[in-house]
Structure formats: C-alpha cells, structure tokens
Amino acid sequence: MNIESNKAAFSKEPREENLVTMLWDIQRRNGWISKADVRSLAAILNVSPLDIDETLSFYHFFRSKPSGRHQIYLCDSVIARMNGYDQVRAALERETNCCFGGLSADGLFGLEDTPCIGLSDQEPAMMIGDVVFTGLTPEAVSNIVAQLRAGKLPADIANPNGYDSGTLDYVDAMVVSRIRNQGPVFFKPMRDHHAVLQGVLARHPIEIIDEIAASKLRGRGGAGFPTGLKWRLAHEAEGGQKFIICNADEGEPGTFKDRCLLTRSPRDVLIGMVVAGFAVGARSGILYLRAEYWYLKDYLERHIGECREAGLLGDDILGSGFAFDIRIQMGAGAYICGDETALIESCEGKRGTPRVKPPYPIQSGYLGMPTVVNNVETFAIVSRIVEEGGRWYASMGTEKSSGTRLLSVSGDCARPGIYEIEWGMRLDEVLGMVGASRPMAVQVSGPSGECVSAAKDGGRVFCYSDLSCNGSLMIFDESRDLLGIIRHFMSFFVQESCGICTPCRSGCVDMLTKVDRVIGGKATKQDLEDCNAWGHLMRSTSRCGLGTTAAKPILTTMKSFPELYRDRLAVVDGPILASFDLEKALKGHEDAFRNLVKDNY
Amino acid sequence: MTAKLYIDGREICASEGDVLIDVAADYGIHIPSLCYMRGRPCLGTCRVCSVVVNGSIMPACTARIADGMVVEVAQPEVADMRRALVEANFSEGNHNCPSCEKSGRCELQAVAYEVEMVVSRFPYRFAERERDQTARHIFLERDRCIFCQRCVEFIRDIDTGHKIFAIHGRGTHARIDIDVVLADRMPPEQVREAADICPVGCIIEKGRGYNDPIGKRKFETRSIRDRVLEGDKK
Ligand SMILES: Cc1cc2nc3c(=O)[nH]c(=O)nc-3n(C[C@H](O)[C@H](O)[C@H](O)COP(=O)(O)O)c2cc1C
Ligand code: SF4
Ligand code: SF4
Ligand code: SF4
C-alpha cells in the first residue's frame, strides 16, 4: 500500500481525528496494517510514524501482523467459560489447524481471544470480521469451519437467507434480543417519534432541561450523574460549537442492554440525542459504537438515513430551523474507551487515554468544545420523558432513584436476558424473577462493581445508594469456582488498563498476583491485608474509574465471601515464609546450571 | 481573585485557579512528584503528588486553588500512599542505582529518599524490556522507564513539532519508543534536554556519562526538595 492509493482511498480531507477510521479502512481492505501503511498515513496526516503507531498499538482489534483470511475472535468471558468456552476453543483449534494467538499454516485462519462482546445471554460466541456466531458448540464450530474452507463467506453462513445488512432481519439472523418483560419505559412499539420531536421543538431549550431535571433522571452509564444538571451546565458553557456523544461502547463484561436498545429501539436513542442537541445547543452528534457491534452499523446507518429523509435529522429539523446530525464512530477494542474522556480522545483519532480532569467534557470535550456524553439507555429514556413528562418518570422508582432501568441478566438462571425493573426492587425479587434457583453470588455492575452474596444480601435494594447497578448482572450458583472468576476479572483489568497512571498500571498486576497466591494456597494473612491496603491505594490515587474500581473483584468478595480466602490460607508451620515457593526458587538454579553447562560444552 | 486556604493547618493566601503543587512550593511545603514540571501542562501520570483536598485524595498537580480549601499533605495515610506509588515504580522496572548513569541526578531516586522509602512493598517483577540503541545519540534503557510521558509531550522535532518519543501498546505491556530518523536530527542541546527531562535513567545520552563524581552529583549538592522549593525547574 503506497501513499497515493491510501490517499485516494481517503477521499475527504484527511484529518487526524479520522485516524481510527482510516486505520479501520486499511485493515478492512488488507486484513492488517503494515509498516508501510503506517508510514504513508504519517505522511498523509503530517505526523511522525510513531504517532500513528501510538494509536494503532493501543486498540486490540488493530493488527500490525498479517491476519488469517478469516480472523476469528472468540469471546473469553466468565459467562462464556460457564457455557462451554473450553470445548469450543479446542474445537476451533482442531478444526482450523491453528493455535490461539497464531495463524494456520495455510493462512486461512487466525485465532484470538477477546473480552466480553456483549452477548452474555448467548455464549459461547465469536466474531469473524463483522459477523457474530452465538450459542456455539463444538459441532457448530466444525460446521462453520467446514463451510469457510469450502469458500463460503462468514456473512453467508450466519445469514443464510441473504438479508440486507441494513435490516433488522440481518441482525436478528445473528443475535437474539431476549427482552423478557415489558415495562413502562423501554421497547414501546409503534412510537410516533415525529410527534415527540415536534413537541420538543415547540418548547424552549430551558424548558426541556427543566423537564429532564424534574424527572430526576441519572445517567445509566454507571456514574449516575444527574442528566438534567449535565445538560444545564453544557447549555451554559461557552463554545463555538457543542457536541452530543452517545456512549455505545458497552464494554462492561456482562452488559448487553445497549445492544438490545440499538437493535429494538434505535429511534428512541437517536431522538434522545436530537433532544439533547436541542437542549444544549449542539448541532452534531456522534454515536460511538464498539467494534464488537459492527453488525449493527449498517442497520443504524439506515435508521439515521431514514430519520434524515423524514426530517428528524438534518439542516432544518421538522421545519423548525434547528439543525442536528449524527455520525457513527467505530471503536477498535478497548474497554477504557467507555470512559467518557477516553472515548472523546478515541473520537479524535488518538489513544483511549482518560484525560486529566478538570476540565470536564461539558467544559472542554470533543475538539475542546463543550460536549455531553450520555449512555445509550439514558438517551432512550430521554425520548420517553419528553413524551410523558418528567413528573411521570419521577413517579416511578424511589425518591432518590427515579424511574426504571434495564438489567442485562446472565449466568446461572433459567431466563437470561433483558429486564426492565423499577428502582427499589430487592435483589432476591430480581433473582426470583429471572429464575435463579441456587444462586450463590451475584456480580452487580460487572467486574468494576460489587460481588454480593445471594444468601446474605438478598434484601439489598437496586438504587443509587445501595446496588447502583450499571446494567450488568451475572449470577453464579454454588457449583462455580468464585476464585477463578475473580482471577478472570483481575486479568481483564490487567489487559484493559491504559497504563498511563502508576497505581492502576502497576496495581492491577500486583492484585492479580495476589489472587494467584490465594488460589495456589500460598497466601498468608499478610497477603489479604496487602490486598486491602493496595486496593485502597488504587481506589484513592488512580486517574480514572478503571483504576479506582479495578481492585473490587477482590475487595468485595473478601467482604461477602471471607471464607473463600480464609479456607485457602497457608498454614505457617515452619521457618520458611508461606509465600516462598521452594520449587520455583530451586528451578532458577537448575535453569542456570543447565545454561552454564550448555555454554561450556 | 485571592483565596484563603489551609495546608496542614497553615493559613495561606493564593490566587484562585492556581495549581496547588506550585502554591505549596511557594510557601515552603514540598509535595514530591515525578511527572509534573512547573510551568508546563500537567501530565497527571505518576500520582506521587497525591494529597488530601477537602477530605478526598487527589493529585496536587491537578488541584486548583479555591477559597476555603483544606489541604493535608503530611497526614500519615496519604504520605504512605505517596511512598507506595514511588515504590511501585521500583518494582515495575529494574533499578540498580549503583550502576546507573543517572544515579545522583535521578528524580525517582531523589524522591525515593525524600519519601523515606527503604524497599518496595510490592514484589519486584524483574521485567525484561529490550533496550533500544539504534539512534545515534540516544539510547533507551527501557527497564527504567516510568511512563511519565514527559519526553512524549515536551520533546518534539524542532522543525515539524512531530513526536520523537511515543508509547507503544498499553497497560503493563506498554513500551517507550523512539523515532530514529527524527532523533538523529536532534541538535546536541535537545539531546541533552531529553536526557535531563527524563526523570529516570531511561533516555541516556551516548558518549557521555558518569561525569560528576559521587558526592558532587546534582541531588547530592542540593536536594530535590530544596531545588523544588527554590523554584529550580529541575
Ligand atoms: C472504565 C470505564 C468504562 C466505562 N464504560 C462505559 C460504557 O461502556 N458505557 C457508558 O455509557 N458509560 C461508561 N462509562 C461511564 C462514562 O464515563 C460516562 O460516565 C457515561 O457515559 C455518562 O453517561 P450517563 O451520564 O448517561 O451515564 C465508563 C466509565 C469508565 C471509567
Ligand atoms: S486508572 Fe488505569 S485506565 Fe485509568 S488512566 Fe490510570 S492507568 Fe489508565
Ligand atoms: S533510574 Fe534512578 S532509580 Fe532507576 S536505577 Fe537509575 S538512578 Fe536508580
Ligand atoms: S523515557 Fe523517561 S521521560 Fe520518557 S516516559 Fe519514560 S521515564 Fe518518562
């Protein structure tokens, strides 16, 4: 790939903000991004090749080595592991003649693991390019691989009826949207978005903000910041332009509610963004879609296009003179890009490094302009609040946690899927509703959240002051190896830490080492005290929410399942420290000896 | 606007919006740090300047002065956190001070003395990170890099402003890289500046080294504390 052909491929004025998109373009054309591509991009964008590499090497889907013709990413999440991941992985290696992390000799296949891809209700699952396969078994794997060998394309296998990629049928052919109940807010059929938007445009932006404030809506992305207040501050902020960003990164292991919203109610989300734009005075919106959801891209583009045609987006929305449009920005594989400031950096074509705060996005966000970042679910709720009124919304839920929210339920229960619950519901009620018959532990809000005991914490309540769930709910029954799960969560954070700040970069690794000590029966009381102290250090001094929460898999289980740790503690009965691994220590000597002998003869 | 604040109980007047770590230094209160450089944009990477501000812990390089602010620097718990963060850097890399060219001029080493570190509480990793000697005047002793980002942000190609240094990869697998073409264009003063700006002995100037005898080295003649408090840009 030379400069000219790359330049020709980027017909629009190439700008640094488009770097992630440009890298995707090259990779989707060639399968990978070569050194020559990096040099040509550097020349096009007038930056140094290292600057390109900084971005390229940050995202885990970007490949700087050749890929297989079919590059397969198998989801490695704790839920996948509970549903046959190991067998599927073995089947993949056997059928493709390839090892994970490498390519098959014929160059046809490449295999990689990838963290949760937002399909926890239908694991094991894998991605091949834009296409996903769910509910995998070893038999399904041999079938798929045989078809690929016979020359079929992944899309044709997953979508045998050949539906257009812009249709709901296409999405439905690949993934199921398991919506388990019908509540007052979400997934309403036959909504009149035209009328809703007309009603909004007839009012003053401040009235809209007041309406959202009256609903007491708090953001559904995790932090729970009051949406009305965020919008008011953005409305008041000075800036030549303002931006609205919809956070569809949905990276927290175990969540898939945003996927279902984007599949079943994409207009609710788009209209919510328009409402935000009108309220704060923004003309542009970005929908940041995680790369794992590429199969939704054409479908969402179609909806955006249809909204434009219907006058719900564009230069003069419903004849009001208000202009607002939305573009999709694809992610490239980085959990940290769910953090709003990392997400903004990523939208600007850079590494997903969380920014130093202040300033906050509402002061200085995308391109340094005031920016509102909200979660997919938040926007969907907004579209309902402006329809039914803030008071209607505030009348549901509890005093401090108004309304309803979506839960993505997975793990050991009879009916995994999406549930709309009113804030204020108790944990045991939810467990009953989803058919969890022998629950032991419940991971609320994914690895960054809290692991609670079904026996002791059943009376706890879903609300911002108790179980302030971000939508992920994973259930583990008594047969599960909780320490193994904790280890998996910690290694997730090791892989996903951006590494820019010391406590998180270093602390995640140290905490993982501690779990290994516990699992290996080598931990002493001192190790548990270290976990507490080091976890507190990470919590207090990390730069962003990843580092401040990364120790929680250990800290919260030490609280809810202390016996898990206590029972594994090493008994100190000799002069040697329990943590001292005699075998390992001696092995170093053996290795050294062997090397010396080798060198001498 | 003038604001009144308290640092360790001492009443202090400063301008609203000023950077806490600078204001503290002006009043003779040393808050150690590894990435911050007075007068330059805050990098916020090392977190070693963490202090308690109005009850919560935050780095003094990002905290802005506000009226009525109550700051605790000496509080034992947060002081121990600062020490822990310094220690973490020693565990992550390989730091054999006695053989290191930077010894005596090294900010990590100096700050470690300042926070009274004895040994790292974290397990030493003995990381293997390949050294890069391809540039003509600089080599990178990567196992000493603490990822402060100073070189990435502050050392740029003079003609184009392009990055000469950059971080490859992420998390614990990250690695500092150098653009050899641009590095070989650096004038000698800039090479010196890069080696000086690196708080550790990762960016090393070739053909020069161990110039000052033990006892006469930078932080031996004047401690890092004194230098910071006297406004020396280090
Ligand atoms: C490591 C990390 C990951 C995050 N991931 C997401 C995510 O996937 N989706 C999301 O909406 N918010 C995520 N957030 C929260 C966002 O930073 C931000 O608070 C949110 O998008 C704001 O929207 P809301 O006010 O509607 O909740 C994440 C935060 C952190 C620190
Ligand atoms: S806490 Fe972790 S993810 Fe967040 S900025 Fe620091 S290193 Fe990066
Ligand atoms: S970089 Fe500093 S701390 Fe590390 S070995 Fe050299 S002198 Fe010691
Ligand atoms: S090489 Fe030196 S200046 Fe650059 S990031 Fe590493 S420690 Fe900081």
Tab-separated table of N, CA, C and O in Angstrom, chain A residues 280-372:
chain	number	residue	atom	x	y	z
A	280	VAL	N	-29.041	21.658	24.632
A	280	VAL	CA	-27.772	22.318	24.967
A	280	VAL	C	-27.259	23.221	23.849
A	280	VAL	O	-26.308	23.968	24.057
A	281	GLY	N	-27.877	23.131	22.662
A	281	GLY	CA	-27.426	23.971	21.556
A	281	GLY	C	-26.295	23.346	20.759
A	281	GLY	O	-25.336	24.026	20.415
A	282	ALA	N	-26.390	22.042	20.531
A	282	ALA	CA	-25.378	21.356	19.726
A	282	ALA	C	-25.950	21.051	18.355
A	282	ALA	O	-27.153	20.837	18.215
A	283	ARG	N	-25.066	21.027	17.365
A	283	ARG	CA	-25.513	20.716	16.003
A	283	ARG	C	-25.032	19.358	15.535
A	283	ARG	O	-25.493	18.852	14.513
A	284	SER	N	-24.076	18.774	16.259
A	284	SER	CA	-23.525	17.494	15.807
A	284	SER	C	-23.567	16.460	16.908
A	284	SER	O	-23.299	16.773	18.071
A	285	GLY	N	-23.850	15.240	16.495
A	285	GLY	CA	-23.838	14.130	17.429
A	285	GLY	C	-22.954	13.011	16.901
A	285	GLY	O	-22.816	12.829	15.694
A	286	ILE	N	-22.344	12.294	17.836
A	286	ILE	CA	-21.538	11.138	17.463
A	286	ILE	C	-22.066	9.946	18.231
A	286	ILE	O	-22.272	10.030	19.443
A	287	LEU	N	-22.287	8.869	17.528
A	287	LEU	CA	-22.644	7.634	18.212
A	287	LEU	C	-21.392	6.766	18.203
A	287	LEU	O	-20.947	6.333	17.139
A	288	TYR	N	-20.805	6.581	19.375
A	288	TYR	CA	-19.558	5.810	19.466
A	288	TYR	C	-19.918	4.350	19.691
A	288	TYR	O	-20.356	3.964	20.772
A	289	LEU	N	-19.751	3.563	18.633
A	289	LEU	CA	-20.195	2.167	18.658
A	289	LEU	C	-18.986	1.251	18.801
A	289	LEU	O	-18.029	1.355	18.024
A	290	ARG	N	-19.041	0.360	19.771
A	290	ARG	CA	-17.898	-0.545	19.941
A	290	ARG	C	-17.760	-1.446	18.717
A	290	ARG	O	-18.759	-1.833	18.100
A	291	ALA	N	-16.523	-1.785	18.395
A	291	ALA	CA	-16.264	-2.558	17.177
A	291	ALA	C	-16.954	-3.917	17.229
A	291	ALA	O	-17.316	-4.483	16.210
A	292	GLU	N	-17.170	-4.415	18.438
A	292	GLU	CA	-17.834	-5.711	18.596
A	292	GLU	C	-19.256	-5.671	18.042
A	292	GLU	O	-19.846	-6.719	17.785
A	293	TYR	N	-19.819	-4.472	17.896
A	293	TYR	CA	-21.195	-4.344	17.385
A	293	TYR	C	-21.212	-3.907	15.921
A	293	TYR	O	-22.159	-3.269	15.476
A	294	TRP	N	-20.181	-4.278	15.182
A	294	TRP	CA	-20.125	-3.841	13.784
A	294	TRP	C	-21.353	-4.305	13.001
A	294	TRP	O	-21.827	-3.647	12.103
A	295	TYR	N	-21.896	-5.464	13.396
A	295	TYR	CA	-23.072	-5.969	12.669
A	295	TYR	C	-24.293	-5.071	12.827
A	295	TYR	O	-25.299	-5.269	12.156
A	296	LEU	N	-24.203	-4.069	13.725
A	296	LEU	CA	-25.313	-3.118	13.867
A	296	LEU	C	-25.094	-1.849	13.045
A	296	LEU	O	-25.989	-1.009	12.939
A	297	LYS	N	-23.909	-1.712	12.477
A	297	LYS	CA	-23.550	-0.416	11.886
A	297	LYS	C	-24.446	-0.054	10.700
A	297	LYS	O	-25.036	1.021	10.667
A	298	ASP	N	-24.561	-0.957	9.727
A	298	ASP	CA	-25.377	-0.635	8.550
A	298	ASP	C	-26.832	-0.396	8.948
A	298	ASP	O	-27.510	0.474	8.404
A	299	TYR	N	-27.278	-1.199	9.888
A	299	TYR	CA	-28.654	-1.063	10.376
A	299	TYR	C	-28.875	0.324	10.990
A	299	TYR	O	-29.865	1.006	10.698
A	300	LEU	N	-27.915	0.756	11.809
A	300	LEU	CA	-28.044	2.074	12.432
A	300	LEU	C	-27.890	3.187	11.394
A	300	LEU	O	-28.604	4.189	11.445
A	301	GLU	N	-26.964	2.982	10.455
A	301	GLU	CA	-26.813	3.974	9.363
A	301	GLU	C	-28.134	4.126	8.608
A	301	GLU	O	-28.523	5.227	8.233
A	302	ARG	N	-28.809	2.999	8.403
A	302	ARG	CA	-30.072	3.075	7.677
A	302	ARG	C	-31.088	3.901	8.464
A	302	ARG	O	-31.763	4.762	7.918
A	303	HIS	N	-31.138	3.646	9.781
A	303	HIS	CA	-32.073	4.432	10.595
A	303	HIS	C	-31.716	5.913	10.586
A	303	HIS	O	-32.608	6.767	10.516
A	304	ILE	N	-30.430	6.207	10.656
A	304	ILE	CA	-30.022	7.610	10.613
A	304	ILE	C	-30.459	8.216	9.276
A	304	ILE	O	-31.028	9.314	9.221
A	305	GLY	N	-30.222	7.467	8.199
A	305	GLY	CA	-30.619	7.946	6.875
A	305	GLY	C	-32.127	8.176	6.777
A	305	GLY	O	-32.581	9.196	6.255
A	306	GLU	N	-32.877	7.245	7.316
A	306	GLU	CA	-34.345	7.393	7.250
A	306	GLU	C	-34.817	8.577	8.091
A	306	GLU	O	-35.771	9.254	7.732
A	307	CYS	N	-34.151	8.794	9.210
A	307	CYS	CA	-34.504	9.958	10.030
A	307	CYS	C	-34.232	11.241	9.254
A	307	CYS	O	-35.006	12.196	9.315
A	308	ARG	N	-33.117	11.258	8.532
A	308	ARG	CA	-32.809	12.441	7.713
A	308	ARG	C	-33.921	12.655	6.687
A	308	ARG	O	-34.417	13.769	6.526
A	309	GLU	N	-34.295	11.572	6.003
A	309	GLU	CA	-35.320	11.699	4.974
A	309	GLU	C	-36.644	12.169	5.555
A	309	GLU	O	-37.379	12.927	4.929
A	310	ALA	N	-36.922	11.732	6.786
A	310	ALA	CA	-38.191	12.114	7.408
A	310	ALA	C	-38.102	13.483	8.073
A	310	ALA	O	-39.043	13.925	8.732
A	311	GLY	N	-36.945	14.119	7.948
A	311	GLY	CA	-36.792	15.453	8.532
A	311	GLY	C	-36.568	15.452	10.034
A	311	GLY	O	-36.687	16.478	10.689
A	312	LEU	N	-36.242	14.278	10.594
A	312	LEU	CA	-35.990	14.210	12.038
A	312	LEU	C	-34.526	14.500	12.356
A	312	LEU	O	-34.149	14.692	13.508
A	313	LEU	N	-33.713	14.478	11.317
A	313	LEU	CA	-32.307	14.855	11.434
A	313	LEU	C	-32.007	15.730	10.234
A	313	LEU	O	-32.697	15.634	9.225
A	314	GLY	N	-30.978	16.550	10.356
A	314	GLY	CA	-30.581	17.323	9.186
A	314	GLY	C	-30.570	18.817	9.447
A	314	GLY	O	-30.588	19.260	10.602
A	315	ASP	N	-30.553	19.563	8.364
A	315	ASP	CA	-30.327	21.010	8.457
A	315	ASP	C	-31.501	21.797	9.017
A	315	ASP	O	-31.337	22.907	9.507
A	316	ASP	N	-32.673	21.246	8.891
A	316	ASP	CA	-33.854	22.013	9.286
A	316	ASP	C	-34.879	21.005	9.807
A	316	ASP	O	-35.786	20.594	9.085
A	317	ILE	N	-34.717	20.631	11.071
A	317	ILE	CA	-35.498	19.506	11.578
A	317	ILE	C	-36.970	19.890	11.733
A	317	ILE	O	-37.305	20.839	12.443
A	318	LEU	N	-37.808	19.179	11.021
A	318	LEU	CA	-39.261	19.390	11.022
A	318	LEU	C	-39.615	20.864	10.804
A	318	LEU	O	-40.532	21.390	11.434
A	319	GLY	N	-38.812	21.495	9.963
A	319	GLY	CA	-39.115	22.875	9.601
A	319	GLY	C	-38.915	23.885	10.720
A	319	GLY	O	-39.368	25.032	10.621
A	320	SER	N	-38.220	23.480	11.782
A	320	SER	CA	-38.073	24.385	12.929
A	320	SER	C	-36.868	25.306	12.794
A	320	SER	O	-36.687	26.221	13.579
A	321	GLY	N	-36.005	24.987	11.829
A	321	GLY	CA	-34.766	25.748	11.722
A	321	GLY	C	-33.638	25.169	12.558
A	321	GLY	O	-32.486	25.549	12.411
A	322	PHE	N	-33.950	24.228	13.415
A	322	PHE	CA	-32.916	23.608	14.236
A	322	PHE	C	-32.198	22.533	13.415
A	322	PHE	O	-32.833	21.687	12.784
A	323	ALA	N	-30.856	22.588	13.453
A	323	ALA	CA	-30.070	21.636	12.663
A	323	ALA	C	-29.301	20.696	13.581
A	323	ALA	O	-28.684	21.136	14.553
A	324	PHE	N	-29.364	19.431	13.270
A	324	PHE	CA	-28.612	18.451	14.064
A	324	PHE	C	-28.418	17.203	13.226
A	324	PHE	O	-29.345	16.727	12.580
A	325	ASP	N	-27.195	16.690	13.247
A	325	ASP	CA	-26.968	15.439	12.531
A	325	ASP	C	-26.072	14.517	13.347
A	325	ASP	O	-25.395	14.968	14.279
A	326	ILE	N	-26.108	13.236	12.992
A	326	ILE	CA	-25.405	12.217	13.772
A	326	ILE	C	-24.505	11.412	12.855
A	326	ILE	O	-24.910	11.026	11.765
A	327	ARG	N	-23.275	11.160	13.320
A	327	ARG	CA	-22.420	10.211	12.607
A	327	ARG	C	-22.008	9.100	13.564
A	327	ARG	O	-22.037	9.281	14.790
A	328	ILE	N	-21.651	7.972	12.977
A	328	ILE	CA	-21.217	6.850	13.807
A	328	ILE	C	-19.700	6.817	13.828
A	328	ILE	O	-19.052	6.957	12.794
A	329	GLN	N	-19.124	6.681	15.000
A	329	GLN	CA	-17.687	6.467	15.131
A	329	GLN	C	-17.481	5.064	15.692
A	329	GLN	O	-18.021	4.737	16.750
A	330	MET	N	-16.707	4.261	14.976
A	330	MET	CA	-16.459	2.910	15.467
A	330	MET	C	-15.291	2.903	16.454
A	330	MET	O	-14.297	3.595	16.251
A	331	GLY	N	-15.414	2.113	17.494
A	331	GLY	CA	-14.291	1.856	18.388
A	331	GLY	C	-13.395	0.800	17.747
A	331	GLY	O	-13.609	0.390	16.605
A	332	ALA	N	-12.396	0.345	18.508
A	332	ALA	CA	-11.481	-0.633	17.919
A	332	ALA	C	-10.972	-1.623	18.952
A	332	ALA	O	-9.912	-2.210	18.788
A	333	GLY	N	-11.756	-1.785	20.033
A	333	GLY	CA	-11.367	-2.783	21.009
A	333	GLY	C	-10.562	-2.196	22.147
A	333	GLY	O	-9.336	-2.288	22.142
A	334	ALA	N	-11.244	-1.568	23.106
A	334	ALA	CA	-10.597	-1.039	24.309
A	334	ALA	C	-11.696	-0.709	25.306
A	334	ALA	O	-12.484	0.201	25.080
A	335	TYR	N	-11.732	-1.467	26.398
A	335	TYR	CA	-12.740	-1.224	27.438
A	335	TYR	C	-12.655	0.207	27.956
A	335	TYR	O	-13.672	0.842	28.228
A	336	ILE	N	-11.437	0.711	28.047
A	336	ILE	CA	-11.254	2.031	28.645
A	336	ILE	C	-11.964	3.118	27.832
A	336	ILE	O	-12.310	4.171	28.352
A	337	CYS	N	-12.210	2.859	26.546
A	337	CYS	CA	-12.886	3.869	25.733
A	337	CYS	C	-14.344	4.069	26.130
A	337	CYS	O	-15.015	4.957	25.613
A	338	GLY	N	-14.847	3.284	27.079
A	338	GLY	CA	-16.156	3.576	27.646
A	338	GLY	C	-16.101	4.768	28.576
A	338	GLY	O	-17.104	5.458	28.781
A	339	ASP	N	-14.943	5.040	29.138
A	339	ASP	CA	-14.782	6.240	29.963
A	339	ASP	C	-14.943	7.452	29.060
A	339	ASP	O	-14.307	7.527	28.003
A	340	GLU	N	-15.759	8.405	29.473
A	340	GLU	CA	-16.151	9.449	28.528
A	340	GLU	C	-14.988	10.262	27.979
A	340	GLU	O	-15.003	10.635	26.801
A	341	THR	N	-13.957	10.505	28.787
A	341	THR	CA	-12.868	11.315	28.241
A	341	THR	C	-11.958	10.476	27.342
A	341	THR	O	-11.412	10.979	26.369
A	342	ALA	N	-11.819	9.186	27.654
A	342	ALA	CA	-11.060	8.301	26.764
A	342	ALA	C	-11.808	8.158	25.444
A	342	ALA	O	-11.209	8.144	24.369
A	343	LEU	N	-13.117	8.068	25.543
A	343	LEU	CA	-13.959	7.959	24.356
A	343	LEU	C	-13.781	9.188	23.455
A	343	LEU	O	-13.675	9.076	22.231
A	344	ILE	N	-13.700	10.348	24.072
A	344	ILE	CA	-13.513	11.570	23.289
A	344	ILE	C	-12.149	11.548	22.600
A	344	ILE	O	-12.025	11.871	21.417
A	345	GLU	N	-11.128	11.130	23.338
A	345	GLU	CA	-9.800	11.012	22.719
A	345	GLU	C	-9.872	10.075	21.517
A	345	GLU	O	-9.284	10.336	20.479
A	346	SER	N	-10.579	8.969	21.688
A	346	SER	CA	-10.695	7.991	20.611
A	346	SER	C	-11.431	8.595	19.408
A	346	SER	O	-11.046	8.382	18.270
A	347	CYS	N	-12.475	9.373	19.681
A	347	CYS	CA	-13.188	10.065	18.594
A	347	CYS	C	-12.261	11.023	17.863
A	347	CYS	O	-12.475	11.342	16.699
A	348	GLU	N	-11.229	11.507	18.553
A	348	GLU	CA	-10.282	12.430	17.927
A	348	GLU	C	-9.137	11.685	17.253
A	348	GLU	O	-8.143	12.286	16.846
A	349	GLY	N	-9.252	10.352	17.188
A	349	GLY	CA	-8.240	9.565	16.482
A	349	GLY	C	-7.023	9.217	17.305
A	349	GLY	O	-5.994	8.839	16.770
A	350	LYS	N	-7.138	9.361	18.627
A	350	LYS	CA	-5.961	9.121	19.459
A	350	LYS	C	-6.092	7.842	20.277
A	350	LYS	O	-7.092	7.136	20.195
A	351	ARG	N	-5.079	7.587	21.100
A	351	ARG	CA	-5.171	6.503	22.071
A	351	ARG	C	-6.325	6.793	23.013
A	351	ARG	O	-6.609	7.950	23.308
A	352	GLY	N	-6.938	5.758	23.547
A	352	GLY	CA	-8.018	5.971	24.504
A	352	GLY	C	-7.471	6.200	25.901
A	352	GLY	O	-7.651	5.365	26.783
A	353	THR	N	-6.824	7.328	26.088
A	353	THR	CA	-6.284	7.658	27.407
A	353	THR	C	-7.239	8.614	28.107
A	353	THR	O	-7.530	9.678	27.565
A	354	PRO	N	-7.715	8.259	29.289
A	354	PRO	CA	-8.583	9.197	30.007
A	354	PRO	C	-7.860	10.518	30.257
A	354	PRO	O	-6.676	10.528	30.570
A	355	ARG	N	-8.574	11.596	30.092
A	355	ARG	CA	-7.954	12.904	30.270
A	355	ARG	C	-7.804	13.256	31.739
A	355	ARG	O	-8.512	12.710	32.588
A	356	VAL	N	-6.932	14.219	31.983
A	356	VAL	CA	-6.821	14.804	33.316
A	356	VAL	C	-8.032	15.709	33.522
A	356	VAL	O	-8.386	16.488	32.638
A	357	LYS	N	-8.688	15.545	34.661
A	357	LYS	CA	-9.861	16.381	34.936
A	357	LYS	C	-9.629	17.217	36.189
A	357	LYS	O	-9.051	16.687	37.128
A	358	PRO	N	-10.101	18.457	36.298
A	358	PRO	CA	-10.766	19.237	35.250
A	358	PRO	C	-9.821	19.566	34.093
A	358	PRO	O	-8.634	19.407	34.277
A	359	PRO	N	-10.337	20.033	32.971
A	359	PRO	CA	-11.726	20.335	32.643
A	359	PRO	C	-12.543	19.077	32.328
A	359	PRO	O	-11.998	18.081	31.893
A	360	TYR	N	-13.823	19.181	32.569
A	360	TYR	CA	-14.756	18.109	32.258
A	360	TYR	C	-15.297	18.289	30.836
A	360	TYR	O	-15.250	19.393	30.297
A	361	PRO	N	-15.824	17.200	30.251
A	361	PRO	CA	-16.318	17.303	28.868
A	361	PRO	C	-17.329	18.426	28.655
A	361	PRO	O	-17.330	19.050	27.592
A	362	ILE	N	-18.163	18.709	29.648
A	362	ILE	CA	-19.134	19.781	29.424
A	362	ILE	C	-18.442	21.136	29.289
A	362	ILE	O	-19.016	22.066	28.740
A	363	GLN	N	-17.194	21.233	29.777
A	363	GLN	CA	-16.450	22.478	29.566
A	363	GLN	C	-15.604	22.374	28.296
A	363	GLN	O	-15.600	23.270	27.458
A	364	SER	N	-14.868	21.263	28.201
A	364	SER	CA	-13.952	21.105	27.089
A	364	SER	C	-13.901	19.621	26.730
A	364	SER	O	-13.234	18.851	27.388
A	365	GLY	N	-14.646	19.260	25.711
A	365	GLY	CA	-14.736	17.843	25.346
A	365	GLY	C	-14.177	17.582	23.971
A	365	GLY	O	-13.000	17.857	23.715
A	366	TYR	N	-15.026	17.105	23.074
A	366	TYR	CA	-14.582	16.780	21.713
A	366	TYR	C	-14.067	18.045	21.034
A	366	TYR	O	-14.746	19.079	21.030
A	367	LEU	N	-12.847	17.982	20.496
A	367	LEU	CA	-12.179	19.120	19.856
A	367	LEU	C	-12.136	20.342	20.769
A	367	LEU	O	-12.147	21.484	20.305
A	368	GLY	N	-12.125	20.090	22.067
A	368	GLY	CA	-12.034	21.188	23.037
A	368	GLY	C	-13.344	21.931	23.241
A	368	GLY	O	-13.377	22.967	23.905
A	369	MET	N	-14.427	21.417	22.679
A	369	MET	CA	-15.716	22.099	22.767
A	369	MET	C	-16.613	21.440	23.830
A	369	MET	O	-16.459	20.247	24.112
A	370	PRO	N	-17.565	22.205	24.380
A	370	PRO	CA	-18.475	21.613	25.366
A	370	PRO	C	-19.181	20.391	24.779
A	370	PRO	O	-19.722	20.456	23.668
A	371	THR	N	-19.156	19.309	25.497
A	371	THR	CA	-19.657	18.044	24.973
A	371	THR	C	-20.455	17.296	26.039
A	371	THR	O	-20.009	17.180	27.178
A	372	VAL	N	-21.610	16.822	25.650
A	372	VAL	CA	-22.403	15.987	26.545
A	372	VAL	C	-22.217	14.536	26.123
A	372	VAL	O	-22.462	14.198	24.968
